[in-house]
CSV table of C-alpha atoms and ligand atoms in Angstrom, one decimal:
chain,number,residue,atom,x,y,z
S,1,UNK,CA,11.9,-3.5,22.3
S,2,UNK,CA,8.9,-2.6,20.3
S,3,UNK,CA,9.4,-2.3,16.7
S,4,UNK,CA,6.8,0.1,14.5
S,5,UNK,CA,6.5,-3.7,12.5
S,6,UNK,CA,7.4,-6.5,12.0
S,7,UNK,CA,7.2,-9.3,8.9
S,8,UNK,CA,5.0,-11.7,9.4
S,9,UNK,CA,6.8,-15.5,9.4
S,10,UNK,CA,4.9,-18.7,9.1
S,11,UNK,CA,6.5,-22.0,10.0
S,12,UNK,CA,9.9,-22.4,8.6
S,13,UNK,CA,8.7,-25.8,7.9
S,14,UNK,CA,5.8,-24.7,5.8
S,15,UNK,CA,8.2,-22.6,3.6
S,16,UNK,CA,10.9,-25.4,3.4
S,17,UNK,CA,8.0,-28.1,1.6
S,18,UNK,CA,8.2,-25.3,-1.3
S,19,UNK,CA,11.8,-24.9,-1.7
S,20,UNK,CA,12.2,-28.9,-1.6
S,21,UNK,CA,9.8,-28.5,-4.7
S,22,UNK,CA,11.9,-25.9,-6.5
S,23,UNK,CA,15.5,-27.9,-5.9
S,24,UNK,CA,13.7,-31.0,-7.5
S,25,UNK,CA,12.4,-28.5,-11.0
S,26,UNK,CA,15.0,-26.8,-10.4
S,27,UNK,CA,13.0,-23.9,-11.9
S,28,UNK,CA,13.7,-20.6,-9.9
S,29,UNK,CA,12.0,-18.0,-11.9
S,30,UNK,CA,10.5,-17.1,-15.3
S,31,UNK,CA,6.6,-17.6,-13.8
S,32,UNK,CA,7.2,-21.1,-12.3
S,33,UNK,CA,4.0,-23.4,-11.0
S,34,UNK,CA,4.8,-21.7,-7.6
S,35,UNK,CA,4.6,-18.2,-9.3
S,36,UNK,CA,0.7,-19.2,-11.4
S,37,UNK,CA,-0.2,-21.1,-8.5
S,38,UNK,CA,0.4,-17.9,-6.4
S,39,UNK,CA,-1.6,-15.7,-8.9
S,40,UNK,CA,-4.8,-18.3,-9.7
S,41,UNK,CA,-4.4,-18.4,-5.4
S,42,UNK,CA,-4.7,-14.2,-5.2
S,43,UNK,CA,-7.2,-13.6,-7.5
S,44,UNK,CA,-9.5,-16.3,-6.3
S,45,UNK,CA,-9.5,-14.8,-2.9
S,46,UNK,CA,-9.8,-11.4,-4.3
S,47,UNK,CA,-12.7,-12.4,-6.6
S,48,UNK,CA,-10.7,-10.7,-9.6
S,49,UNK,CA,-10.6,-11.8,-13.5
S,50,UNK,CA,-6.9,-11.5,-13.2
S,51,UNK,CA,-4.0,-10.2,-11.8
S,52,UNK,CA,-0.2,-10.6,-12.6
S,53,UNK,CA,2.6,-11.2,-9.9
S,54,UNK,CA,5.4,-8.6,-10.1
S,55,UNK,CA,8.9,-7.6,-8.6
S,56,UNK,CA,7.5,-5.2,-6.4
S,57,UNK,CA,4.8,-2.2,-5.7
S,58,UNK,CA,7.2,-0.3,-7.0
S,59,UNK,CA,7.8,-1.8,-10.6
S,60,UNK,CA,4.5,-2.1,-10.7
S,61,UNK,CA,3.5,1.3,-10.3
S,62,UNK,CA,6.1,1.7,-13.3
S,63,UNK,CA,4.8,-1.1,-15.1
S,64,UNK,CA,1.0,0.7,-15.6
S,65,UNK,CA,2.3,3.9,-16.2
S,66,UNK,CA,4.5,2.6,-19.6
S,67,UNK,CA,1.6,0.0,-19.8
S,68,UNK,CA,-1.2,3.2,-20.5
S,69,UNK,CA,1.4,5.0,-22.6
S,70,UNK,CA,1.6,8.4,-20.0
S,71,UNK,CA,2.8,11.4,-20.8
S,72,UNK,CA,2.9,14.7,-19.5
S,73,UNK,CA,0.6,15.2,-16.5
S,74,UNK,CA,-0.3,13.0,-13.9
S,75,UNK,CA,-2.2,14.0,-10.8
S,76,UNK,CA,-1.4,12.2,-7.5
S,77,UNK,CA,-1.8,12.7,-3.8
S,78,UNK,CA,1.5,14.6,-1.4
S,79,UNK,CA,0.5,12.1,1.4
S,80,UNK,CA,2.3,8.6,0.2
S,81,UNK,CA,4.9,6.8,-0.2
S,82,UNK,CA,7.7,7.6,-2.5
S,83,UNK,CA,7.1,5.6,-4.7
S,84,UNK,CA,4.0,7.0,-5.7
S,85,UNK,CA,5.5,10.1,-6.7
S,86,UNK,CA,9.0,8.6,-8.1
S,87,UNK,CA,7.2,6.2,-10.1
S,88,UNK,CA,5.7,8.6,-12.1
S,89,UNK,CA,9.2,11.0,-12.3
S,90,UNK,CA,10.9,8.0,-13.3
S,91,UNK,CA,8.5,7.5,-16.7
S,92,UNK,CA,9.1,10.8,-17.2
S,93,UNK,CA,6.1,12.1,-16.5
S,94,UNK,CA,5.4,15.2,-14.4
S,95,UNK,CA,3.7,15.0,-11.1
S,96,UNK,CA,0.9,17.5,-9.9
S,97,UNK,CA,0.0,17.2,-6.7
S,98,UNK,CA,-3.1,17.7,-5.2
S,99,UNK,CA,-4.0,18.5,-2.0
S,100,UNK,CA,-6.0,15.5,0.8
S,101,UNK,CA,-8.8,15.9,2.0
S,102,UNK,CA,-8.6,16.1,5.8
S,103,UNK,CA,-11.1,13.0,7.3
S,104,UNK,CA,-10.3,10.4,4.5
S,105,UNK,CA,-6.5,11.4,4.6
S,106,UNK,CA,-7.3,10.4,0.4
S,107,UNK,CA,-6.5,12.8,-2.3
S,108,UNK,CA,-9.4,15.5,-2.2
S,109,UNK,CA,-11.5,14.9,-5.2
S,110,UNK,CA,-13.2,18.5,-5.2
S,111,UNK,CA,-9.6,20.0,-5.9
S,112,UNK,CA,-8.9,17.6,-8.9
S,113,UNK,CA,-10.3,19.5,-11.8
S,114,UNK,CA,-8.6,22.8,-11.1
S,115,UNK,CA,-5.4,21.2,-11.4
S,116,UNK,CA,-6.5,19.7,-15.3
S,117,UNK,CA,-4.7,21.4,-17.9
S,118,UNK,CA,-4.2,20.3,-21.4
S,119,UNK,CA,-1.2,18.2,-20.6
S,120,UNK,CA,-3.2,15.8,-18.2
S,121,UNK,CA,-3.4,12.7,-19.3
S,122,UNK,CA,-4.2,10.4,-15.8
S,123,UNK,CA,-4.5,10.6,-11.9
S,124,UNK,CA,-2.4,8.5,-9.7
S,125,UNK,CA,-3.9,8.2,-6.3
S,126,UNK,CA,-3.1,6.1,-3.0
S,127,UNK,CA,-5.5,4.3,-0.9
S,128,UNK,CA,-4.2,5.5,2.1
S,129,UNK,CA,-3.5,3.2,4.9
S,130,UNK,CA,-5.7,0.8,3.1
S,131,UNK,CA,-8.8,3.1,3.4
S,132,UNK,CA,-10.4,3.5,-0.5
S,133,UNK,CA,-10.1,6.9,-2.4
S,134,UNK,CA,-13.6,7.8,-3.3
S,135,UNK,CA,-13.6,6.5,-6.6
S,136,UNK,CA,-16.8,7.1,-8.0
S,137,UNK,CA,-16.2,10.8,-7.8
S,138,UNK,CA,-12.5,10.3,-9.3
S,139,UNK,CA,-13.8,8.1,-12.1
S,140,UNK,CA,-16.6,10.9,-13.2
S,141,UNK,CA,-13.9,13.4,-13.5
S,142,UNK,CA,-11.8,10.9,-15.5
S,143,UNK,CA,-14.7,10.3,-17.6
S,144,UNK,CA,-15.2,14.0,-18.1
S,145,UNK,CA,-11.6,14.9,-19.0
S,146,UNK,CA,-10.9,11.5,-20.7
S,147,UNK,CA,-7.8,10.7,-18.3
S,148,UNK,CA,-6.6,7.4,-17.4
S,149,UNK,CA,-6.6,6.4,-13.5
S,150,UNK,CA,-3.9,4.2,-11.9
S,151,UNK,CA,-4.7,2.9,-8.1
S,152,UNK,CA,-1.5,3.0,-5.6
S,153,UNK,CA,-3.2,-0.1,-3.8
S,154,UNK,CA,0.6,-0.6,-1.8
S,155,UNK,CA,-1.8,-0.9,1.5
S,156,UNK,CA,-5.3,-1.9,0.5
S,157,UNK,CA,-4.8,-5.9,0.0
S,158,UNK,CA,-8.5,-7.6,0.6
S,159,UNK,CA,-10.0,-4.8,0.6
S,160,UNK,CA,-13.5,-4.1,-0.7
S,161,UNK,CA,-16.3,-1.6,-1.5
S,162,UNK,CA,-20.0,-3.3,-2.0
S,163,UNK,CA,-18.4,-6.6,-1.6
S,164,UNK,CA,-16.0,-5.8,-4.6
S,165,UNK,CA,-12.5,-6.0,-4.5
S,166,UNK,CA,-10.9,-2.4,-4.7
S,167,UNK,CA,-8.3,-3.3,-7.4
S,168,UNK,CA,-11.5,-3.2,-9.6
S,169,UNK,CA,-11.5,0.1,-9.9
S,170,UNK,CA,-9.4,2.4,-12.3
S,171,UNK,CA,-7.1,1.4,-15.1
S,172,UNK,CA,-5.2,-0.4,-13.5
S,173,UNK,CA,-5.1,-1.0,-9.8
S,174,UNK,CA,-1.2,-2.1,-8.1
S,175,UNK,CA,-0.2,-3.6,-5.0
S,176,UNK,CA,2.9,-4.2,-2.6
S,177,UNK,CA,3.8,-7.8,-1.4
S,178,UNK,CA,6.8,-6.3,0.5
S,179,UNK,CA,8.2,-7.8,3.7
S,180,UNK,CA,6.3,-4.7,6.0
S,181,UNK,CA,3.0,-5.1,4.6
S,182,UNK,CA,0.2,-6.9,5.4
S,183,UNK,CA,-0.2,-9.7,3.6
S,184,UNK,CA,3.6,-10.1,1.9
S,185,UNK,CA,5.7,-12.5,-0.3
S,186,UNK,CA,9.2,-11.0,0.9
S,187,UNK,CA,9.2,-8.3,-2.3
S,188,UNK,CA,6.7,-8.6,-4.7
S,189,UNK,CA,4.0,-7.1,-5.9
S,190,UNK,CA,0.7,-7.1,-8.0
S,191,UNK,CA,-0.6,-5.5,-11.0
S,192,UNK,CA,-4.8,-5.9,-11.9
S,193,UNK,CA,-6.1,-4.5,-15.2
S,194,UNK,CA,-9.6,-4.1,-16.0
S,195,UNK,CA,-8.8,-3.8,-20.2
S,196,UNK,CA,-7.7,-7.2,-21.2
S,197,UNK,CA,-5.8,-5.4,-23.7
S,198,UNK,CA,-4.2,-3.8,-20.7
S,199,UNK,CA,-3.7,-6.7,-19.1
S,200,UNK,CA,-1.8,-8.4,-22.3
S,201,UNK,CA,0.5,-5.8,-22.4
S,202,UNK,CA,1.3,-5.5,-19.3
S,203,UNK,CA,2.1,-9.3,-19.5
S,204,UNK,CA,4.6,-8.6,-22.4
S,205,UNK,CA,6.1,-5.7,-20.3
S,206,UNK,CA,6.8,-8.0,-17.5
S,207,UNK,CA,8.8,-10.2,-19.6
S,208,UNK,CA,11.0,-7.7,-21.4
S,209,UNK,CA,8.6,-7.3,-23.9
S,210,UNK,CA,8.8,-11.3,-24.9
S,211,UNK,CA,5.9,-13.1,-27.4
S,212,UNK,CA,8.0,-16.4,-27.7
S,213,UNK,CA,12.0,-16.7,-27.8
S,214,UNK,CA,13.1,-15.0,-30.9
S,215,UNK,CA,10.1,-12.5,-31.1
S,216,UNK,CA,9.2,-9.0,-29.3
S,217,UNK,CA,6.3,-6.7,-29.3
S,218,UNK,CA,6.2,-4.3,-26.7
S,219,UNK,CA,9.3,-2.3,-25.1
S,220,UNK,CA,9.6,-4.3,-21.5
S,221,UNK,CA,11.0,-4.6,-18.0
S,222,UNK,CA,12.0,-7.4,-16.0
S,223,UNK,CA,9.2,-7.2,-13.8
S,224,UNK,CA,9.2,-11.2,-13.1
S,225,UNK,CA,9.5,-12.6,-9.5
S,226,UNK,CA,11.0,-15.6,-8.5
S,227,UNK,CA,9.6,-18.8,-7.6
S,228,UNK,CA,11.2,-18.6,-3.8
S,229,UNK,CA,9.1,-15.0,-3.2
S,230,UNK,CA,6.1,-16.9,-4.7
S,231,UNK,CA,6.6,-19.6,-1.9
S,232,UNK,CA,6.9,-17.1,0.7
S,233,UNK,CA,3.4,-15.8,-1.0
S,234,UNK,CA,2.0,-19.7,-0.9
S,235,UNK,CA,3.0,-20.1,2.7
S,236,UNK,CA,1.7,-17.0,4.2
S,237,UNK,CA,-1.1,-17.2,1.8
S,238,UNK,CA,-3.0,-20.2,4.5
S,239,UNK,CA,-2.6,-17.0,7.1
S,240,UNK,CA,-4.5,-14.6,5.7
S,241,UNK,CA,-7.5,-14.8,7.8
S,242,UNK,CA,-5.3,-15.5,10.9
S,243,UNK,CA,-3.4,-12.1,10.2
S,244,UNK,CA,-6.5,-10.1,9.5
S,245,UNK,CA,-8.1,-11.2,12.7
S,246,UNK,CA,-5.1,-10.6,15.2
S,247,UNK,CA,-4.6,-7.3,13.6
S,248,UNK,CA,-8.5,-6.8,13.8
S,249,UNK,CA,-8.5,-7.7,17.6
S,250,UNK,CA,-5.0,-5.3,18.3
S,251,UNK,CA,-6.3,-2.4,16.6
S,252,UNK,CA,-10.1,-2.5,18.6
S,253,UNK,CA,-7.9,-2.9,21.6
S,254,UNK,CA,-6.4,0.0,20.6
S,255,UNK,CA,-9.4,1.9,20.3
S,256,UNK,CA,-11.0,1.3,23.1
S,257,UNK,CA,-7.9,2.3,25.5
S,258,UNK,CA,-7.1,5.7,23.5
S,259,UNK,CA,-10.7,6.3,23.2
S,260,UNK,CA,-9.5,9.7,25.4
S,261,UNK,CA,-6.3,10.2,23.4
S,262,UNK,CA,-6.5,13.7,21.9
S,263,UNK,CA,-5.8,12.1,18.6
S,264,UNK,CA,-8.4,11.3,15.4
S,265,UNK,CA,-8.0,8.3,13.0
S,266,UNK,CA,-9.2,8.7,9.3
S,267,UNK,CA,-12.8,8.1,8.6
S,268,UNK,CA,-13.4,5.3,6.4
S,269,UNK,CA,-15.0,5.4,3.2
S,270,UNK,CA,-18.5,4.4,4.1
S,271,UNK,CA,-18.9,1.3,2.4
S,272,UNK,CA,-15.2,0.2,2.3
S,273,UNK,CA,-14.4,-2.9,4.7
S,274,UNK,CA,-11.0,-2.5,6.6
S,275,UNK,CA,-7.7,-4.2,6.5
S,276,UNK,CA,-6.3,-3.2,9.7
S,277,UNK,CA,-3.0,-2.4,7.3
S,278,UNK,CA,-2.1,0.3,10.3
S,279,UNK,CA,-2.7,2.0,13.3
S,280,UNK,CA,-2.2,6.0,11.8
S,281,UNK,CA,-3.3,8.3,14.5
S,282,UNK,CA,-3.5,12.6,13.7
S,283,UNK,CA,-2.6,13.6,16.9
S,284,UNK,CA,-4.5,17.4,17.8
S,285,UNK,CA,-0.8,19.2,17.9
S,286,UNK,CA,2.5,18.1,16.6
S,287,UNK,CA,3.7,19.1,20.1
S,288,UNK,CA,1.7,16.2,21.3
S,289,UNK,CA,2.8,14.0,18.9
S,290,UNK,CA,6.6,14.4,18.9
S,291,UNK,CA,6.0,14.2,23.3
S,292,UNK,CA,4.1,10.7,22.6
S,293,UNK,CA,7.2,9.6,19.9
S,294,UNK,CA,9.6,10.8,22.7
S,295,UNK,CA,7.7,9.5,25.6
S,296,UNK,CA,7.3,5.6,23.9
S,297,UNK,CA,11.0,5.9,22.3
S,298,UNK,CA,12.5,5.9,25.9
S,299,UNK,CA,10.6,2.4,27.1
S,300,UNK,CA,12.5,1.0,23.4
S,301,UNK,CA,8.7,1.5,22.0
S,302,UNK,CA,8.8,2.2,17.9
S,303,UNK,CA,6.6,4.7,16.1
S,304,UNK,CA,6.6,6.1,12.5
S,305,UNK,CA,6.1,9.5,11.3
S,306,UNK,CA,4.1,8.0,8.5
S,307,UNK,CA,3.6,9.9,6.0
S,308,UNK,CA,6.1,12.5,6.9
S,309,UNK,CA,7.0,14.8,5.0
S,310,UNK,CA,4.8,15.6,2.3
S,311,UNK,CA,6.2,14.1,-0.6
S,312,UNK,CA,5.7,18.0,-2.4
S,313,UNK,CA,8.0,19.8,-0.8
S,314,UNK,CA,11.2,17.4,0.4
S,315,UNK,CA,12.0,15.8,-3.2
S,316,UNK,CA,15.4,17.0,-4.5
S,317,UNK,CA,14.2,16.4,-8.2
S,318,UNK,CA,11.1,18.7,-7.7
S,319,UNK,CA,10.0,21.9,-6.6
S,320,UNK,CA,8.9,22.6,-3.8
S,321,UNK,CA,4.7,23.0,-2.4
S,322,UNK,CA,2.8,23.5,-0.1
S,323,UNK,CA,-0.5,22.3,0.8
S,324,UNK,CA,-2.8,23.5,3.4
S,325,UNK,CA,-4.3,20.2,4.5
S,326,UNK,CA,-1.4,18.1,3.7
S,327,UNK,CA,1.6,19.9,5.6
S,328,UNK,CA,-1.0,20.2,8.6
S,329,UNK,CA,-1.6,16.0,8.3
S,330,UNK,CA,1.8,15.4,7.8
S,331,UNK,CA,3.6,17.1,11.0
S,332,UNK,CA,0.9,15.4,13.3
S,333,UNK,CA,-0.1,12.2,12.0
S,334,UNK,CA,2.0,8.8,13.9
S,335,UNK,CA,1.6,5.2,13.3
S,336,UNK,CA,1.7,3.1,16.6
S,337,UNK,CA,3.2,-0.7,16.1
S,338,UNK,CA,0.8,-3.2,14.6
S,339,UNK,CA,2.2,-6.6,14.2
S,340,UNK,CA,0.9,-10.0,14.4
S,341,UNK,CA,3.2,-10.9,16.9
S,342,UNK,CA,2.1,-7.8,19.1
S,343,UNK,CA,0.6,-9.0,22.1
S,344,UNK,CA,-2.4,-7.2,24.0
S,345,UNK,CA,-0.2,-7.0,26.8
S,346,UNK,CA,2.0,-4.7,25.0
S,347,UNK,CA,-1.0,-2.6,23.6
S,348,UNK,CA,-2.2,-2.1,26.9
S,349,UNK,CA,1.8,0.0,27.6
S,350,UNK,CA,2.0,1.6,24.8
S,351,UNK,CA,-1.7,3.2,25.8
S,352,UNK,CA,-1.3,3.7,29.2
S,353,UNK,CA,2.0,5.3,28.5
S,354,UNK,CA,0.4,7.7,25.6
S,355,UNK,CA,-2.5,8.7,28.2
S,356,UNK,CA,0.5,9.4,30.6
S,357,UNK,CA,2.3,11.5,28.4
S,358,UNK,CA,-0.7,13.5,27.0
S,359,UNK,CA,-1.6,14.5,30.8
S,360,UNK,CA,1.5,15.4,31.7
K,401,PLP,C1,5.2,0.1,0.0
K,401,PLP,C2,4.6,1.1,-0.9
K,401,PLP,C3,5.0,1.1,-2.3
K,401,PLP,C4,6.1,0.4,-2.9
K,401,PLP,O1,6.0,-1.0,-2.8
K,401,PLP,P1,7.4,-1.9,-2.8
K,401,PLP,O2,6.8,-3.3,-3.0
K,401,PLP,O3,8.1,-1.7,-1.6
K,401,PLP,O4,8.1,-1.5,-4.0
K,401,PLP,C5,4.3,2.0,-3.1
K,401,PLP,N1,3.3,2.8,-2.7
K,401,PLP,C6,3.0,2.8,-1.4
K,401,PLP,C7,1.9,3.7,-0.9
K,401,PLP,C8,3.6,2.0,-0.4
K,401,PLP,O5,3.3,2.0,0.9
């Protein structure tokens, strides 16, 4: 069987050395060493100022939304996650969607502004698949209409654009440590803040809204993680490189075998480096695709309809839209299995068997 994914897990050994650490402090949580050591780790490899370790991608989407004081409006993209679009429902904001832009698979900047009305107050926008939104043309507009602009960076760990990390950008930029992607402390995630005022409060907010035991000055969250998902962190944290590069070599592996697959990936933003985060495919019909989901599902071989649907017209708690570009993505776009413990081997099947089924 071939799984869509799979977590990545180091050495059992390498994670025990941690928990040996926490049994003798016997501190669990509440930003132990393992939990600053995790953060002063991150934001030295990501070249950042700072960033704060959270619960998860999803919190943390919550976190900069309370964390900018939101309300009313918030643009964001139809081709996510959930999260993107709950996070902001669940501030009680409301979201407008926008539609993508059909190469970058990104929000489509030029259709921004005619969505602005006088109750916008920010944009919310994914970096899909890891690939970066183009963010000079999204912070001009912000500029213009004074809005705020939070980053869904759930998929765009190390990623950079002119040798800078994307999480510089916007607001605030957030990221998922989850157990599926790339680089992952079990759950977890990260928040980055360019305002150190920003940053502060979303420091309080993370700690229930805590400035010393008896005192409080913001209204806060538990958005703390534990010192066991910060040694999961540590532990794959020596692995990075090794997980970029095996993903690196699987996915140009990849495209050399389906160079002939009647099937486009996104184009990247041009100066953006890549993360290898996944393998999304837009396949040229949905026909094709759903034949090539069939075709691999009956050798046990996994793929994702990812992002499918568009999160505008399948939430219960919204009405329903529809968008051109996005619908039209959505029904054809797959992502084939990318794991570290994928072997060439099995990349080799899987394309062999989509060539078979596309000349079939
Ligand atoms: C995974 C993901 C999230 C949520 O992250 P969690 O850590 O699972 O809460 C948010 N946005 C996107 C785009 C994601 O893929």
């Amino acid at each position: 069987m071939i799984p869509v994914t799979k977590p990545f897990l180091p050495p059992i050994e390498e994670y025990q050395k941690y928990l040996i650490g926490i049994w003798s402090r016997q501190w669990l949580t509440n930003m132990g060493p393992l939990a600053s050591d995790l953060e002063i780790k991150l934001k030295e490899y990501l070249g950042l100022k700072h960033l704060l370790f959270v619960t998860n991608g999803t919190v943390a989407l919550q976190m900069a939304i309370k964390a900018l004081d939101l309300k009313g409006e918030i643009i964001t993209t139809p081709f996510s996650f959930v999260a993107t679009t709950s996070s902001i429902v669940w501030e009680g904001c409301t979201p407008v969607f926008v539609d993508i832009d059909k190469d970058s698979l990104n929000i489509d900047t030029s259709k921004i502004e005619a969505s602005i009305t006088e109750k916008t107050t920010a944009i919310l926008a994914t970096h899909v698949y890891g690939n970066p939104c183009d963010v000079v043309a999204i912070e001009k507009i912000a500029n213009k209409h004074k809005l705020k602009v939070i980053y869904d960076g759930a998929h765009a760990f190390g990623v950079q654009i002119n040798g800078k990390s994307i999480f510089e950008y916007g607001d605030i930029s957030t990221c998922s440590l989850h157990a599926t992607k790339l680089y992952h402390s079990g759950e977890g995630g990260l928040v980055i803040a360019k305002d150190p005022a920003v940053l502060k409060k979303l420091a309080y907010i993370r700690n229930f809204g805590f400035n010393g035991p008896e005192n409080f000055v913001e209204l806060g969250i538990n958005g703390k993680n534990s010192e066991f998902h910060a040694a999961m962190g540590l532990t794959n944290f020596f692995y990075i490189q090794s997980i970029h590069d095996k993903r690196k070599e699987l996915t140009d592996y990849y495209n050399e075998k389906l160079e002939t697959l009647r099937a486009k990936r996104p184009i990247w933003h041009k100066e953006g480096t890549l993360n290898y985060a996944y393998y999304p495919l837009v396949f040229e019909s949905e026909k094709l695709m759903l034949n090539c989901m069939e075709g691999l599902k009956g050798h046990e071989i996994f793929t994702r309809r990812y992002f499918y649907p568009s999160l505008a017209n399948t939430l219960p708690y919204l009405e329903k839209k529809d968008f051109e570009v996005t619908d039209d993505i959505a029904t054809r776009v797959m992502c084939l299995p990318l794991y570290v413990d994928l072997t060439l081997e099995e990349v080799n099947l899987i394309c062999r068997l989509l060539l078979r089924i596309q000349n079939n």
